[in-house]
Coordinates of C-alpha atoms in Angstrom, one line a residue:
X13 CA -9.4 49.4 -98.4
X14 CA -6.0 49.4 -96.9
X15 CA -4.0 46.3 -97.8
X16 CA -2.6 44.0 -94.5
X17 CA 1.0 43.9 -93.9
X18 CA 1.8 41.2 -95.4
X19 CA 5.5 39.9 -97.3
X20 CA 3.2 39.5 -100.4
X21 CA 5.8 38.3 -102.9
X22 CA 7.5 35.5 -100.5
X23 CA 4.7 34.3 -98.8
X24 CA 4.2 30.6 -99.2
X25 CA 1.1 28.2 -99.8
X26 CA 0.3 28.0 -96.2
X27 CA -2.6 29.1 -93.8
X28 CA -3.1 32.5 -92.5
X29 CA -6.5 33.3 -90.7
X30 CA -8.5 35.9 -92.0
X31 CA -11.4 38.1 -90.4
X32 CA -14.9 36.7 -91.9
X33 CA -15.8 33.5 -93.2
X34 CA -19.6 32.1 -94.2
X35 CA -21.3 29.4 -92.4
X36 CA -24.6 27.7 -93.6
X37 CA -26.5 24.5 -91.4
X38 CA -28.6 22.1 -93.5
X39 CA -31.6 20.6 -90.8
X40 CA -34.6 19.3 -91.0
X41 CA -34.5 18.6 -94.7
X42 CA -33.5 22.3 -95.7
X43 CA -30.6 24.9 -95.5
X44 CA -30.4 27.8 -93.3
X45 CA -30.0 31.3 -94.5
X46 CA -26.6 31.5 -93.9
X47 CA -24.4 34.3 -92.5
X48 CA -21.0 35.7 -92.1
X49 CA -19.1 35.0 -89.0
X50 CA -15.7 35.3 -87.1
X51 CA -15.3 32.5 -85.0
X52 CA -12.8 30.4 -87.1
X53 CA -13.5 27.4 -84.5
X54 CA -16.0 24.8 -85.3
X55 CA -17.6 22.9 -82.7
X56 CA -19.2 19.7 -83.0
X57 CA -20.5 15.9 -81.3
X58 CA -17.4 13.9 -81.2
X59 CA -19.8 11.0 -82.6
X60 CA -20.2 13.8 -86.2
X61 CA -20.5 12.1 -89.4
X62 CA -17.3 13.7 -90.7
X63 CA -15.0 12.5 -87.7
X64 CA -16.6 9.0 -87.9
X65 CA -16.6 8.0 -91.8
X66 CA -15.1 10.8 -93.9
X67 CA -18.4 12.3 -95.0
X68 CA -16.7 15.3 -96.3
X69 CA -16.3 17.6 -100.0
X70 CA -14.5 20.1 -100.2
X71 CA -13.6 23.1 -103.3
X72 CA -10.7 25.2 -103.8
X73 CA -10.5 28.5 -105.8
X74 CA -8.6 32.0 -106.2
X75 CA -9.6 35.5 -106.0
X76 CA -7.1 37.8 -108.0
X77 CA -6.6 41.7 -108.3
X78 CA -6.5 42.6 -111.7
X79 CA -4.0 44.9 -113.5
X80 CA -7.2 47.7 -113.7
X81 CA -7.7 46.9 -109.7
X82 CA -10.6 44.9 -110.1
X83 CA -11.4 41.5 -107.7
X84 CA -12.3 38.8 -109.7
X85 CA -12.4 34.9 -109.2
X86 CA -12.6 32.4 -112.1
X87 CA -15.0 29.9 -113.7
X88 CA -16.7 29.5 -110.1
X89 CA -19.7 28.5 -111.6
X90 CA -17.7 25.2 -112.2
X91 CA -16.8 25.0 -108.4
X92 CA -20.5 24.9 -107.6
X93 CA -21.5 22.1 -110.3
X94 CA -18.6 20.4 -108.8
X95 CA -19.5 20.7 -105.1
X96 CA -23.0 19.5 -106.1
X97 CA -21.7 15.8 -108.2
X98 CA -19.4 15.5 -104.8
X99 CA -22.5 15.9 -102.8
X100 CA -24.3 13.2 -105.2
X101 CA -21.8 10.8 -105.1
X102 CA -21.6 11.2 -100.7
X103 CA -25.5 11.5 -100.5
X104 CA -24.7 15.1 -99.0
X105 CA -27.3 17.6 -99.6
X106 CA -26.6 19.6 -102.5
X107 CA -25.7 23.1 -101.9
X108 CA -27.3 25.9 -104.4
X109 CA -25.1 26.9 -106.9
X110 CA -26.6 30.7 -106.5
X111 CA -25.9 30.9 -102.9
X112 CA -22.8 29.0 -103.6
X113 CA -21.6 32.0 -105.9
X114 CA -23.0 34.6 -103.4
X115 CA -21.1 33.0 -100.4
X116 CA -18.0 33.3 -102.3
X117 CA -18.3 37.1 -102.9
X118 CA -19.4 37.4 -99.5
X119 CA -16.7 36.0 -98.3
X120 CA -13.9 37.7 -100.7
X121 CA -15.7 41.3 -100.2
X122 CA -15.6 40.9 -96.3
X123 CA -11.9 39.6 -96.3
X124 CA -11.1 42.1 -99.2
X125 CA -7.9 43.4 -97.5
X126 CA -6.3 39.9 -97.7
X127 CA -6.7 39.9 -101.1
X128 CA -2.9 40.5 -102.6
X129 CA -1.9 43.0 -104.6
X130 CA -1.8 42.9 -108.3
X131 CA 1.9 41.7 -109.9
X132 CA 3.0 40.2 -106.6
X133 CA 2.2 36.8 -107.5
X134 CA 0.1 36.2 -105.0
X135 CA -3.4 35.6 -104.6
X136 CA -6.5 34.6 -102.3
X137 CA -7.5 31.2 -102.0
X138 CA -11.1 30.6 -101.4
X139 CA -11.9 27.1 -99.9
X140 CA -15.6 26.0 -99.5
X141 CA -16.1 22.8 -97.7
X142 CA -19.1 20.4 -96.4
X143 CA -19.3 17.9 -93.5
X144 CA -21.7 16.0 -91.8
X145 CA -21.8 17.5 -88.9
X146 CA -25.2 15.1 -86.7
X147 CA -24.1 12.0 -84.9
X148 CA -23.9 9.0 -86.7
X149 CA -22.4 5.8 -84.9
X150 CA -24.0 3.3 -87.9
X151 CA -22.5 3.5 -91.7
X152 CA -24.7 5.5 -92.5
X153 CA -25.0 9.4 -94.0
X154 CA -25.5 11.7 -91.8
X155 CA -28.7 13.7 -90.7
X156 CA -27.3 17.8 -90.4
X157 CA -24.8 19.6 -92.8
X158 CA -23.0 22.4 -92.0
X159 CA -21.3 24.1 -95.6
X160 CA -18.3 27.0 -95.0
X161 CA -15.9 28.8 -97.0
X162 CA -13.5 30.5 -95.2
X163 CA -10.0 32.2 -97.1
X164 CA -6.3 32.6 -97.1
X165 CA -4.0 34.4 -98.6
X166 CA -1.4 32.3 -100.4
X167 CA 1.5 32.5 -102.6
X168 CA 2.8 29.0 -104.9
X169 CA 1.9 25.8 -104.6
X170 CA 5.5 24.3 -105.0
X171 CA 8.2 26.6 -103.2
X172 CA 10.5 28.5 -105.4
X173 CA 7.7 29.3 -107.8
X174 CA 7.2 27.9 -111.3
X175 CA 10.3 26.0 -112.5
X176 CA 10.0 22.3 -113.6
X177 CA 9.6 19.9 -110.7
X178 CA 11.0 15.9 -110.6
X179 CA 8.1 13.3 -109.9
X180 CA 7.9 9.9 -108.9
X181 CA 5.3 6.9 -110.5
X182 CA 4.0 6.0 -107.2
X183 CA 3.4 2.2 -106.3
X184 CA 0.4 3.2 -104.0
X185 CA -3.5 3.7 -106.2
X186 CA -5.1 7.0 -106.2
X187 CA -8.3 5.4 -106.9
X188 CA -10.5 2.5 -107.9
X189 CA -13.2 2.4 -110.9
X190 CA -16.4 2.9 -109.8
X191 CA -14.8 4.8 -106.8
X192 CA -14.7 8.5 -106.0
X193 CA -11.7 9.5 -107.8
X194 CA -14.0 11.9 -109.7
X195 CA -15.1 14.1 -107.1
X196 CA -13.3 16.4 -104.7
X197 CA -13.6 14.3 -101.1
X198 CA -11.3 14.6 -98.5
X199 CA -10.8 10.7 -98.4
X200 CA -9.2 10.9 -101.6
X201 CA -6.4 13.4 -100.5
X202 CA -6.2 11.0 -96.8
X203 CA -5.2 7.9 -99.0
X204 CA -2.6 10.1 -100.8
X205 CA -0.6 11.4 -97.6
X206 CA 1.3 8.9 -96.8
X207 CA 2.5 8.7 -100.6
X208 CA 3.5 12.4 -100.6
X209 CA 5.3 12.3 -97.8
X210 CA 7.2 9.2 -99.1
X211 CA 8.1 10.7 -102.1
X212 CA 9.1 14.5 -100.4
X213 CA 11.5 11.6 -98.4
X214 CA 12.9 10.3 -101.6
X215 CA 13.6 13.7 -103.0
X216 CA 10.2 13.7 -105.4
X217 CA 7.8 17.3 -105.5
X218 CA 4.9 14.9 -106.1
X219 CA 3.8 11.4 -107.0
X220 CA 2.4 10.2 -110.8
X221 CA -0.6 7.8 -110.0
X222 CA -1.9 4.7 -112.6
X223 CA -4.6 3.4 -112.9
X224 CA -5.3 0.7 -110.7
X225 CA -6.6 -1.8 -112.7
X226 CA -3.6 -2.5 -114.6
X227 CA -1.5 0.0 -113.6
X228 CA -0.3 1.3 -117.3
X229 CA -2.1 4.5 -117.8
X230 CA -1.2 7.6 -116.6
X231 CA -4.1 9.6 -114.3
X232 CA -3.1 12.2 -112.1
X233 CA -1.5 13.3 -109.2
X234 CA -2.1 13.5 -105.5
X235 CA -3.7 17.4 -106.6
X236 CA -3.4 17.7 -110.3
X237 CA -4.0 17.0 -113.4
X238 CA -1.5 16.0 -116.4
X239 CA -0.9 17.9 -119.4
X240 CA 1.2 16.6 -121.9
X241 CA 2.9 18.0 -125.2
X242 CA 3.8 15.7 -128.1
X243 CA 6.8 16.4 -130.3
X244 CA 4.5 18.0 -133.0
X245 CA 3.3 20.7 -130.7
X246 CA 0.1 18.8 -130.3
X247 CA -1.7 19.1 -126.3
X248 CA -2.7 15.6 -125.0
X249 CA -4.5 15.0 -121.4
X250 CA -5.7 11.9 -119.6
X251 CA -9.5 11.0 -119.9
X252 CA -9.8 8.3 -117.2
X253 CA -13.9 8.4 -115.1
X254 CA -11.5 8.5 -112.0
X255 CA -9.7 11.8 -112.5
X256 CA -11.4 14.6 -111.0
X257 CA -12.3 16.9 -114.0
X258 CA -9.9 20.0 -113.0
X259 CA -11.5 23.2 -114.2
X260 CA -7.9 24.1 -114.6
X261 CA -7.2 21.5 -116.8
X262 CA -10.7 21.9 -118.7
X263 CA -9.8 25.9 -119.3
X264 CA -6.2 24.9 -120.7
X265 CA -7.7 22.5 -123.5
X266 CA -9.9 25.2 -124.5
X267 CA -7.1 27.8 -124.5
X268 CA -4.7 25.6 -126.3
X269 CA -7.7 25.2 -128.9
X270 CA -9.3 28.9 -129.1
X271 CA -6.1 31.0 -128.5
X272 CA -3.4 29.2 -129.8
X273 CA -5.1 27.1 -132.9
X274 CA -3.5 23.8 -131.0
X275 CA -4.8 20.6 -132.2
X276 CA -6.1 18.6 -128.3
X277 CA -6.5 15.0 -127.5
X278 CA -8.2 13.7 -124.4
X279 CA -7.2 10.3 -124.1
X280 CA -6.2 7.1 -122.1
X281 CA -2.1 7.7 -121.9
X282 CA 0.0 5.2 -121.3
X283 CA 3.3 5.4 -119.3
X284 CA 4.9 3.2 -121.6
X285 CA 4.6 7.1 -123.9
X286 CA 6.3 9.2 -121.6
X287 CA 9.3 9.2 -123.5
X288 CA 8.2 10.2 -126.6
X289 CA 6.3 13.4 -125.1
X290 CA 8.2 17.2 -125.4
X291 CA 6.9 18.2 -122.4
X292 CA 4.4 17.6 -119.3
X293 CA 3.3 19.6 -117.1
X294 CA 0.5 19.6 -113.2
X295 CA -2.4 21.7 -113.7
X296 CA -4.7 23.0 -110.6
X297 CA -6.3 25.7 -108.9
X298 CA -3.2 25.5 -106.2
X299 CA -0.6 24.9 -108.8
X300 CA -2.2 26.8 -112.1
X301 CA 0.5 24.5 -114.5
X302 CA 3.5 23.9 -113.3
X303 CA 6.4 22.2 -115.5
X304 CA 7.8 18.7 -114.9
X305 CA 10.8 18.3 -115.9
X306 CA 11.2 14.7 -115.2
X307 CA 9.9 11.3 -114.2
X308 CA 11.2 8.8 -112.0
X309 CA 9.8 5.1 -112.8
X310 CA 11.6 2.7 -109.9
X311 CA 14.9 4.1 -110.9
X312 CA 14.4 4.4 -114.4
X313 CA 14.7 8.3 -115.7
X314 CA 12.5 10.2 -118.0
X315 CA 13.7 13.5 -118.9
X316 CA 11.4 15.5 -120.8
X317 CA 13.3 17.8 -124.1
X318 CA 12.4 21.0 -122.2
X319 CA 14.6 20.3 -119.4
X320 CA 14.5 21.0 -115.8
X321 CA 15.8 24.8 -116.0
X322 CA 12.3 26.1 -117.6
X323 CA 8.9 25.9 -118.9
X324 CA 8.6 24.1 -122.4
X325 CA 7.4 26.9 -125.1
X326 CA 4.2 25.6 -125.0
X327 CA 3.6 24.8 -121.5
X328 CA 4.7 28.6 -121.6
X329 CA 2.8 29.6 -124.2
X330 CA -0.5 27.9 -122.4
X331 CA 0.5 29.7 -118.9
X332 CA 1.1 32.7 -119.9
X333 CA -2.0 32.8 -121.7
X334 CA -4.3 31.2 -118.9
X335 CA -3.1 33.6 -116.2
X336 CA -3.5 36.6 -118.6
X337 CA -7.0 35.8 -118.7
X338 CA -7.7 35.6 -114.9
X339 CA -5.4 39.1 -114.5
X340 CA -6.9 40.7 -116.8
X341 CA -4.7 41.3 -120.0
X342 CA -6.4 39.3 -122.6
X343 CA -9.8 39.1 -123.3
X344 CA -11.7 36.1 -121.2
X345 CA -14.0 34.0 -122.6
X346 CA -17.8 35.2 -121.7
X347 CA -18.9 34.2 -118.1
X348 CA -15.0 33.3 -117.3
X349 CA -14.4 36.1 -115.0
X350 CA -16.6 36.7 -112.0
X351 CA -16.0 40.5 -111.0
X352 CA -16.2 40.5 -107.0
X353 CA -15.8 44.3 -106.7

């Protein structure tokens, strides 16, 4: 299929309309079969569920083209077990994780000339979402579902690519114990707005949250997880119940352990460390892992030993490796890759 015309190696991490995307309606205590459409618009009661108390989840993953020209997306299997603790936690009907992983190649096959090209650094984000979609005027769930994955092409999260960013410890909370930090709902990314915008303001690329309780551990940021390397080469993340468990995050600690032999700690991590860490870096669907090259605590500077001009070696070593997985060059580990076409 004949590629769209698109400026594939500048494009930015923005929103570009593609031709199909897959729509499914959840009444009367079941799920509809579900179909492929074209309308992108979505009409609804202006009393819905979503527009009156944020009853929404929503996923986010990549299809790439492979060195060999193959389509694949990664780990999406986790995206659906995800999608269904999100629904839990909002007492949103569950979606099936088979017809979650046959939506997606639905979706990816029908909108197959968006996909980029291999080695342009591109790639296609898929983004399935759920809403309450019935009238609801008490606090209450909603009734009716609707569950749609539509995709864009995209290029990097943070603009000029992968080079160490500067961050910010943030005086706002990302979220409260016993909250919904841990799952992927769009009230979470609502609260963090007006902190990202703050710190684009001050100069930041993004915003380092703490825990709220007692605001001295590190958890994550407004889209990411942490990943942090000690001066003896050893790989240290955050384990907090109110970050959301990146499948990102979760396929770098097994890299660092079954490709590069690196000894992994997932632990409560203080700020009070973050000078004694090599390196640091965000790790995401949207960002992959992208290298920090310092933090900014009220005025006070942390600057990490691998600088702001590049990746750490191994921040490198892990990205490298990651990304040769989902493109194709080293060997995955089984049921990481699903092939699209």
């Amino acid at each position: 299929m004949e590629k769209k015309n698109f400026d594939w190696e500048n494009l930015g991490f923005g929103y570009h309309e593609t031709e199909k995307r897959y729509v499914s309606n959840y009444k009367n205590g079941a799920w509809d079969e579900g179909a492929l459409i074209s309308d992108s618009k979505i009409v609804m009661s202006e009393c819905a569920g979503v527009l009156q108390y944020a009853q929404t989840i929503f996923e986010g993953l990549k299809a790439y083209t492979t060195e060999d020209g193959r389509i694949v997306t990664f780990r999406p299997d986790l995206n659906a077990e995800r999608l269904i603790g999100s629904c839990e936690r909002l007492e949103m009907p569950p979606f099936p994780k088979e017809r979650f992983l046959d939506a997606v190649t639905k979706v990816v096959v029908a909108n197959e000339a968006y996909v980029p090209p291999y080695g342009s650094g591109a790639t296609l984000y898929v983004r399935p979402y759920m809403f309450g979609i019935s009238p609801v005027i008490g606090v209450k769930p909603a009734e009716e579902y609707q569950f749609r994955i539509f995709c864009t092409p995209v290029g990097p999260y943070f603009k000029g690519g992968v080079h160490p960013i500067t961050i910010k410890v943030s005086d706002f909370d990302r979220a409260a114990p016993h909250g919904t930090g841990h799952i992927k709902a769009g009230l979470n990314y609502a609260m963090s707005l007006h902190a990202i915008v703050t710190a684009h303001k001050e100069g930041f690329d993004e915003n380092m949250y703490l825990d709220s309780a007692t605001r001295t551990k590190i958890e994550e940021t407004g889209g990411a997880n942490f990943i942090f390397i000690t001066k003896d080469n050893k790989v240290v993340t955050p384990k907090s119940s109110t970050i959301l468990p990146s499948i990102t995050r979760r396929s770098l600690v097994q890299v660092a352990k079954d490709y590069l032999g690196l000894e992994v700690e997932e632990r409560e991590v203080y700020k009070e460390e973050l000078k004694d860490f090599a390196e640091c870096g965000l790790c995401g669907t949207a960002a992959v892992l992208s290298p920090v090259g310092k933090v900014v605590d009220h005025g006070e500077e942390i600057c990490f030993p691998s600088g702001m001009d590049e990746m750490g070696p191994i921040t490198k070593k892990l990205y490298e490796t990651l990304t040769g997985i989902q493109m194709g060059h080293i060997e995955a580990p089984k049921g990481w890759i699903h092939v699209i076409r």
